[in-house]
Amino acid sequence: NASHRSLVDLSVGPTLTVTCAAFRAHIDRLLEIPGARVLFGGNELKGHAIPSIYGAMEPTAVFVPLEQLMVGCDAPLAKGPGPNVDGSGSPKLTNFQACTKEIFAPFQVVTEYTEAQLPLVLKALERMHNHLTAAVVSNDQAFLGKVLAHTVNGTTYAGIRARTTGAPENHWFGPAGDPRAAGIGTPEAIRLVWSCHREIIHDVGPIDKAWTQPPPS
């Protein structure tokens, strides 16, 4: 899917706050973890004219084994840009801090788990600094119930057709939803978000046999 994205149709584009060098540094830090590997991407976009003060990287995914991802889970949570992203030279992030570090770029960390490892996954979700949009992609009602009951994410999609991305309904932007006037992180926004009910959106199907994945947008 990532390979279908292109500058031609603007389904991939520049990142405003993560340069190519910072993007690569983040990948390199994750690849220091035993068993980690790049699943796709990891390269600069070809044939672009994007200034170097911005990022121009392919959509990228890095796989990290769950047990390695959890190393350092109980350490204080990292805040701010952190090392190996902006080159600040601050203390090196633990595996967990690095894997759960959010960068505003087309990047994701992938792992896998067994049924017996579900408690580790729930612990990881609890320890993350941000509890934003999430998805539980399954039609197993017992599994859905357990995960939804033991997580505190805001807007959560659940079911076999759960959207793994989407605008979180409980985020607070500015007038008419304009993100340039966002109040995210302010005391008022926190009160507005956490004083309302948790939004869980179920989409269990069925999936039409003629369904095909739409073009990237």
PDB file of C-alpha atoms in Angstrom:
ATOM      1  CA  ASN A   1       0.000   0.000   0.000  1.00  0.00           C
ATOM      2  CA  ALA A   2       2.780   2.442   0.888  1.00  0.00           C
ATOM      3  CA  SER A   3       4.389   1.851  -2.511  1.00  0.00           C
ATOM      4  CA  HIS A   4       1.240   3.202  -4.169  1.00  0.00           C
ATOM      5  CA  ARG A   5       1.694   6.611  -2.563  1.00  0.00           C
ATOM      6  CA  SER A   6       3.249   9.285  -4.753  1.00  0.00           C
ATOM      7  CA  LEU A   7       4.061  12.967  -4.932  1.00  0.00           C
ATOM      8  CA  VAL A   8       2.191  13.014  -8.242  1.00  0.00           C
ATOM      9  CA  ASP A   9      -1.207  12.649  -6.577  1.00  0.00           C
ATOM     10  CA  LEU A  10      -0.057  14.121  -3.246  1.00  0.00           C
ATOM     11  CA  SER A  11      -0.814  10.894  -1.376  1.00  0.00           C
ATOM     12  CA  VAL A  12       2.634  11.435   0.149  1.00  0.00           C
ATOM     13  CA  GLY A  13       4.285  14.767   0.749  1.00  0.00           C
ATOM     14  CA  PRO A  14       6.738  16.779   2.832  1.00  0.00           C
ATOM     15  CA  THR A  15       6.856  16.642   6.616  1.00  0.00           C
ATOM     16  CA  LEU A  16       7.155  20.065   8.201  1.00  0.00           C
ATOM     17  CA  THR A  17       8.820  19.181  11.508  1.00  0.00           C
ATOM     18  CA  VAL A  18      10.843  16.013  10.778  1.00  0.00           C
ATOM     19  CA  THR A  19      13.752  16.362   8.363  1.00  0.00           C
ATOM     20  CA  CYS A  20      15.149  13.450   6.379  1.00  0.00           C
ATOM     21  CA  ALA A  21      18.157  13.341   8.710  1.00  0.00           C
ATOM     22  CA  ALA A  22      15.940  13.209  11.801  1.00  0.00           C
ATOM     23  CA  PHE A  23      13.744  10.539  10.194  1.00  0.00           C
ATOM     24  CA  ARG A  24      16.774   8.371   9.400  1.00  0.00           C
ATOM     25  CA  ALA A  25      18.183   8.882  12.902  1.00  0.00           C
ATOM     26  CA  HIS A  26      14.940   7.593  14.390  1.00  0.00           C
ATOM     27  CA  ILE A  27      15.045   4.521  12.137  1.00  0.00           C
ATOM     28  CA  ASP A  28      18.696   3.917  13.058  1.00  0.00           C
ATOM     29  CA  ARG A  29      17.884   4.049  16.783  1.00  0.00           C
ATOM     30  CA  LEU A  30      15.141   1.462  16.355  1.00  0.00           C
ATOM     31  CA  LEU A  31      17.386  -0.786  14.263  1.00  0.00           C
ATOM     32  CA  GLU A  32      19.790  -0.964  17.206  1.00  0.00           C
ATOM     33  CA  ILE A  33      17.141  -3.091  18.960  1.00  0.00           C
ATOM     34  CA  PRO A  34      17.784  -6.845  18.571  1.00  0.00           C
ATOM     35  CA  GLY A  35      15.427  -8.360  16.009  1.00  0.00           C
ATOM     36  CA  ALA A  36      14.297  -5.022  14.571  1.00  0.00           C
ATOM     37  CA  ARG A  37      14.053  -4.671  10.808  1.00  0.00           C
ATOM     38  CA  VAL A  38      12.605  -2.300   8.203  1.00  0.00           C
ATOM     39  CA  LEU A  39       9.413  -3.757   6.742  1.00  0.00           C
ATOM     40  CA  PHE A  40       9.106  -1.163   3.989  1.00  0.00           C
ATOM     41  CA  GLY A  41      10.250   2.338   3.124  1.00  0.00           C
ATOM     42  CA  GLY A  42      13.166   3.961   4.886  1.00  0.00           C
ATOM     43  CA  ASN A  43      14.379   5.896   1.857  1.00  0.00           C
ATOM     44  CA  GLU A  44      14.147   9.477   0.710  1.00  0.00           C
ATOM     45  CA  LEU A  45      11.553  10.194  -1.962  1.00  0.00           C
ATOM     46  CA  LYS A  46      12.969  10.137  -5.482  1.00  0.00           C
ATOM     47  CA  GLY A  47      12.851  13.066  -7.872  1.00  0.00           C
ATOM     48  CA  HIS A  48      11.545  15.639  -5.391  1.00  0.00           C
ATOM     49  CA  ALA A  49      12.408  19.324  -4.979  1.00  0.00           C
ATOM     50  CA  ILE A  50      11.420  19.615  -1.312  1.00  0.00           C
ATOM     51  CA  PRO A  51      13.798  21.933   0.642  1.00  0.00           C
ATOM     52  CA  SER A  52      16.078  20.178   3.129  1.00  0.00           C
ATOM     53  CA  ILE A  53      14.503  22.016   6.081  1.00  0.00           C
ATOM     54  CA  TYR A  54      11.530  19.695   5.542  1.00  0.00           C
ATOM     55  CA  GLY A  55      11.314  15.924   5.361  1.00  0.00           C
ATOM     56  CA  ALA A  56      10.764  13.939   2.172  1.00  0.00           C
ATOM     57  CA  MET A  57      10.734  10.282   3.140  1.00  0.00           C
ATOM     58  CA  GLU A  58       8.849   7.223   1.948  1.00  0.00           C
ATOM     59  CA  PRO A  59       6.108   5.869   4.227  1.00  0.00           C
ATOM     60  CA  THR A  60       8.061   3.570   6.532  1.00  0.00           C
ATOM     61  CA  ALA A  61       7.419   0.739   8.975  1.00  0.00           C
ATOM     62  CA  VAL A  62       9.905  -0.849  11.370  1.00  0.00           C
ATOM     63  CA  PHE A  63       9.199  -4.193  13.051  1.00  0.00           C
ATOM     64  CA  VAL A  64      10.341  -4.587  16.679  1.00  0.00           C
ATOM     65  CA  PRO A  65       9.840  -7.829  18.685  1.00  0.00           C
ATOM     66  CA  LEU A  66       7.426  -7.235  21.574  1.00  0.00           C
ATOM     67  CA  GLU A  67       9.813  -8.406  24.313  1.00  0.00           C
ATOM     68  CA  GLN A  68      12.476  -5.995  23.040  1.00  0.00           C
ATOM     69  CA  LEU A  69       9.954  -3.185  22.647  1.00  0.00           C
ATOM     70  CA  MET A  70       9.077  -3.520  26.348  1.00  0.00           C
ATOM     71  CA  VAL A  71      12.668  -3.003  27.539  1.00  0.00           C
ATOM     72  CA  GLY A  72      12.644   0.133  29.668  1.00  0.00           C
ATOM     73  CA  CYS A  73       8.848   0.226  29.873  1.00  0.00           C
ATOM     74  CA  ASP A  74       8.958   1.137  33.565  1.00  0.00           C
ATOM     75  CA  ALA A  75      11.398   4.017  33.085  1.00  0.00           C
ATOM     76  CA  PRO A  76      10.073   7.610  33.271  1.00  0.00           C
ATOM     77  CA  LEU A  77       8.179   8.494  30.113  1.00  0.00           C
ATOM     78  CA  ALA A  78      10.076  10.524  27.526  1.00  0.00           C
ATOM     79  CA  LYS A  79       8.808  13.964  26.611  1.00  0.00           C
ATOM     80  CA  GLY A  80      10.006  16.404  23.987  1.00  0.00           C
ATOM     81  CA  PRO A  81      12.004  15.639  20.809  1.00  0.00           C
ATOM     82  CA  GLY A  82      14.543  13.403  22.543  1.00  0.00           C
ATOM     83  CA  PRO A  83      17.883  12.045  21.317  1.00  0.00           C
ATOM     84  CA  ASN A  84      18.413  10.409  17.945  1.00  0.00           C
ATOM     85  CA  VAL A  85      15.607  12.546  16.559  1.00  0.00           C
ATOM     86  CA  ASP A  86      16.925  16.082  16.865  1.00  0.00           C
ATOM     87  CA  GLY A  87      20.506  15.275  17.876  1.00  0.00           C
ATOM     88  CA  SER A  88      20.111  17.076  21.174  1.00  0.00           C
ATOM     89  CA  GLY A  89      22.530  14.728  22.924  1.00  0.00           C
ATOM     90  CA  SER A  90      20.210  14.103  25.862  1.00  0.00           C
ATOM     91  CA  PRO A  91      20.320  10.635  27.504  1.00  0.00           C
ATOM     92  CA  LYS A  92      19.594   7.786  25.133  1.00  0.00           C
ATOM     93  CA  LEU A  93      15.993   6.630  25.038  1.00  0.00           C
ATOM     94  CA  THR A  94      15.111   3.171  26.288  1.00  0.00           C
ATOM     95  CA  ASN A  95      13.692   0.742  23.716  1.00  0.00           C
ATOM     96  CA  PHE A  96      10.159   1.456  24.923  1.00  0.00           C
ATOM     97  CA  GLN A  97      10.647   5.210  24.837  1.00  0.00           C
ATOM     98  CA  ALA A  98      12.087   5.031  21.313  1.00  0.00           C
ATOM     99  CA  CYS A  99       9.374   2.703  20.001  1.00  0.00           C
ATOM    100  CA  THR A 100       6.541   4.809  21.407  1.00  0.00           C
ATOM    101  CA  LYS A 101       8.080   8.144  20.432  1.00  0.00           C
ATOM    102  CA  GLU A 102       5.650   9.989  18.174  1.00  0.00           C
ATOM    103  CA  ILE A 103       7.150  11.751  15.180  1.00  0.00           C
ATOM    104  CA  PHE A 104       4.914  13.696  12.814  1.00  0.00           C
ATOM    105  CA  ALA A 105       5.895  11.808   9.693  1.00  0.00           C
ATOM    106  CA  PRO A 106       4.702   8.737   7.696  1.00  0.00           C
ATOM    107  CA  PHE A 107       6.204   6.267  10.130  1.00  0.00           C
ATOM    108  CA  GLN A 108       4.983   3.357  12.246  1.00  0.00           C
ATOM    109  CA  VAL A 109       6.354   0.677  14.551  1.00  0.00           C
ATOM    110  CA  VAL A 110       4.931  -2.828  14.056  1.00  0.00           C
ATOM    111  CA  THR A 111       5.076  -5.781  16.445  1.00  0.00           C
ATOM    112  CA  GLU A 112       3.299  -9.112  16.940  1.00  0.00           C
ATOM    113  CA  TYR A 113       2.049 -10.981  19.984  1.00  0.00           C
ATOM    114  CA  THR A 114       0.529 -14.261  21.087  1.00  0.00           C
ATOM    115  CA  GLU A 115      -2.596 -14.662  23.207  1.00  0.00           C
ATOM    116  CA  ALA A 116      -0.367 -15.262  26.238  1.00  0.00           C
ATOM    117  CA  GLN A 117       1.415 -11.951  25.580  1.00  0.00           C
ATOM    118  CA  LEU A 118      -1.758  -9.836  25.618  1.00  0.00           C
ATOM    119  CA  PRO A 119      -1.016  -8.579  29.180  1.00  0.00           C
ATOM    120  CA  LEU A 120       2.292  -7.188  27.862  1.00  0.00           C
ATOM    121  CA  VAL A 121       0.442  -5.357  25.083  1.00  0.00           C
ATOM    122  CA  LEU A 122      -2.028  -3.886  27.581  1.00  0.00           C
ATOM    123  CA  LYS A 123       0.848  -2.794  29.810  1.00  0.00           C
ATOM    124  CA  ALA A 124       2.490  -1.065  26.854  1.00  0.00           C
ATOM    125  CA  LEU A 125      -0.732   0.749  26.003  1.00  0.00           C
ATOM    126  CA  GLU A 126      -1.130   1.870  29.611  1.00  0.00           C
ATOM    127  CA  ARG A 127       2.446   3.170  29.818  1.00  0.00           C
ATOM    128  CA  MET A 128       2.338   5.281  26.654  1.00  0.00           C
ATOM    129  CA  HIS A 129       2.438   9.018  27.233  1.00  0.00           C
ATOM    130  CA  ASN A 130      -0.428   9.794  24.835  1.00  0.00           C
ATOM    131  CA  HIS A 131      -3.705   7.856  24.724  1.00  0.00           C
ATOM    132  CA  LEU A 132      -5.127   9.107  21.451  1.00  0.00           C
ATOM    133  CA  THR A 133      -7.049   7.405  18.653  1.00  0.00           C
ATOM    134  CA  ALA A 134      -6.805   3.606  18.680  1.00  0.00           C
ATOM    135  CA  ALA A 135      -8.299   0.600  16.924  1.00  0.00           C
ATOM    136  CA  VAL A 136      -8.965  -2.984  18.010  1.00  0.00           C
ATOM    137  CA  VAL A 137      -9.375  -4.947  14.782  1.00  0.00           C
ATOM    138  CA  SER A 138     -11.234  -8.128  15.684  1.00  0.00           C
ATOM    139  CA  ASN A 139     -14.735  -9.604  15.749  1.00  0.00           C
ATOM    140  CA  ASP A 140     -13.949 -11.751  18.818  1.00  0.00           C
ATOM    141  CA  GLN A 141     -16.317 -10.202  21.358  1.00  0.00           C
ATOM    142  CA  ALA A 142     -14.484 -11.572  24.402  1.00  0.00           C
ATOM    143  CA  PHE A 143     -11.181 -10.188  23.098  1.00  0.00           C
ATOM    144  CA  LEU A 144     -12.733  -6.811  22.254  1.00  0.00           C
ATOM    145  CA  GLY A 145     -14.317  -6.598  25.693  1.00  0.00           C
ATOM    146  CA  LYS A 146     -11.054  -7.332  27.488  1.00  0.00           C
ATOM    147  CA  VAL A 147      -8.987  -4.859  25.482  1.00  0.00           C
ATOM    148  CA  LEU A 148     -11.579  -2.066  25.591  1.00  0.00           C
ATOM    149  CA  ALA A 149     -12.011  -2.555  29.346  1.00  0.00           C
ATOM    150  CA  HIS A 150      -8.279  -2.353  30.029  1.00  0.00           C
ATOM    151  CA  THR A 151      -7.347   0.649  27.873  1.00  0.00           C
ATOM    152  CA  VAL A 152      -7.997   4.361  28.291  1.00  0.00           C
ATOM    153  CA  ASN A 153      -7.621   5.667  24.744  1.00  0.00           C
ATOM    154  CA  GLY A 154      -9.972   8.397  23.631  1.00  0.00           C
ATOM    155  CA  THR A 155     -11.748   7.671  20.368  1.00  0.00           C
ATOM    156  CA  THR A 156     -11.432   3.925  19.756  1.00  0.00           C
ATOM    157  CA  TYR A 157     -12.584   1.976  16.712  1.00  0.00           C
ATOM    158  CA  ALA A 158     -13.531  -1.662  17.331  1.00  0.00           C
ATOM    159  CA  GLY A 159     -14.464  -4.553  15.038  1.00  0.00           C
ATOM    160  CA  ILE A 160     -13.080  -6.349  12.003  1.00  0.00           C
ATOM    161  CA  ARG A 161     -13.467  -3.156   9.953  1.00  0.00           C
ATOM    162  CA  ALA A 162     -12.155  -0.841  12.655  1.00  0.00           C
ATOM    163  CA  ARG A 163     -10.397   2.144  11.174  1.00  0.00           C
ATOM    164  CA  THR A 164      -6.783   2.242  12.241  1.00  0.00           C
ATOM    165  CA  THR A 165      -6.631   5.951  11.468  1.00  0.00           C
ATOM    166  CA  GLY A 166      -9.237   8.664  11.636  1.00  0.00           C
ATOM    167  CA  ALA A 167      -9.953  12.092  13.022  1.00  0.00           C
ATOM    168  CA  PRO A 168     -10.448  11.711  16.774  1.00  0.00           C
ATOM    169  CA  GLU A 169     -13.856  13.143  17.543  1.00  0.00           C
ATOM    170  CA  ASN A 170     -12.816  14.280  20.999  1.00  0.00           C
ATOM    171  CA  HIS A 171      -9.817  16.349  19.946  1.00  0.00           C
ATOM    172  CA  TRP A 172     -10.335  20.051  20.256  1.00  0.00           C
ATOM    173  CA  PHE A 173      -9.306  22.260  17.356  1.00  0.00           C
ATOM    174  CA  GLY A 174     -10.028  25.919  16.854  1.00  0.00           C
ATOM    175  CA  PRO A 175     -12.958  27.679  15.149  1.00  0.00           C
ATOM    176  CA  ALA A 176     -14.547  25.457  12.479  1.00  0.00           C
ATOM    177  CA  GLY A 177     -12.026  22.739  13.330  1.00  0.00           C
ATOM    178  CA  ASP A 178      -9.070  24.789  12.098  1.00  0.00           C
ATOM    179  CA  PRO A 179      -5.905  23.083  13.461  1.00  0.00           C
ATOM    180  CA  ARG A 180      -3.977  26.364  13.176  1.00  0.00           C
ATOM    181  CA  ALA A 181      -5.979  27.545  16.176  1.00  0.00           C
ATOM    182  CA  ALA A 182      -5.736  24.250  18.041  1.00  0.00           C
ATOM    183  CA  GLY A 183      -5.907  24.100  21.801  1.00  0.00           C
ATOM    184  CA  ILE A 184      -4.412  20.621  22.111  1.00  0.00           C
ATOM    185  CA  GLY A 185      -2.487  20.303  25.361  1.00  0.00           C
ATOM    186  CA  THR A 186      -3.992  23.388  26.993  1.00  0.00           C
ATOM    187  CA  PRO A 187      -5.855  23.088  30.330  1.00  0.00           C
ATOM    188  CA  GLU A 188      -9.124  23.970  28.586  1.00  0.00           C
ATOM    189  CA  ALA A 189      -8.665  21.291  25.926  1.00  0.00           C
ATOM    190  CA  ILE A 190      -7.808  18.677  28.546  1.00  0.00           C
ATOM    191  CA  ARG A 191     -10.957  19.527  30.509  1.00  0.00           C
ATOM    192  CA  LEU A 192     -13.109  19.356  27.383  1.00  0.00           C
ATOM    193  CA  VAL A 193     -11.662  16.021  26.241  1.00  0.00           C
ATOM    194  CA  TRP A 194     -11.505  14.172  29.546  1.00  0.00           C
ATOM    195  CA  SER A 195     -14.811  15.399  30.954  1.00  0.00           C
ATOM    196  CA  CYS A 196     -16.833  13.789  28.157  1.00  0.00           C
ATOM    197  CA  HIS A 197     -17.590  10.125  27.604  1.00  0.00           C
ATOM    198  CA  ARG A 198     -15.153   7.827  25.829  1.00  0.00           C
ATOM    199  CA  GLU A 199     -16.086   7.348  22.187  1.00  0.00           C
ATOM    200  CA  ILE A 200     -16.028   3.696  21.001  1.00  0.00           C
ATOM    201  CA  ILE A 201     -17.121   3.177  17.403  1.00  0.00           C
ATOM    202  CA  HIS A 202     -18.010  -0.387  16.390  1.00  0.00           C
ATOM    203  CA  ASP A 203     -17.785  -1.558  12.787  1.00  0.00           C
ATOM    204  CA  VAL A 204     -18.068  -5.339  12.626  1.00  0.00           C
ATOM    205  CA  GLY A 205     -18.942  -5.731   8.962  1.00  0.00           C
ATOM    206  CA  PRO A 206     -19.931  -7.665   6.973  1.00  0.00           C
ATOM    207  CA  ILE A 207     -17.337  -7.048   4.287  1.00  0.00           C
ATOM    208  CA  ASP A 208     -18.778  -7.039   0.775  1.00  0.00           C
ATOM    209  CA  LYS A 209     -17.182  -9.743  -1.384  1.00  0.00           C
ATOM    210  CA  ALA A 210     -16.714  -7.165  -4.136  1.00  0.00           C
ATOM    211  CA  TRP A 211     -14.887  -4.737  -1.825  1.00  0.00           C
ATOM    212  CA  THR A 212     -11.511  -3.504  -3.006  1.00  0.00           C
ATOM    213  CA  GLN A 213      -9.141  -1.153  -1.279  1.00  0.00           C
ATOM    214  CA  PRO A 214      -9.664   2.443  -2.445  1.00  0.00           C
ATOM    215  CA  PRO A 215      -6.740   4.489  -3.775  1.00  0.00           C
ATOM    216  CA  PRO A 216      -4.545   6.173  -1.121  1.00  0.00           C
ATOM    217  CA  SER A 217      -5.526   9.701  -0.228  1.00  0.00           C
TER     218      SER A 217
END
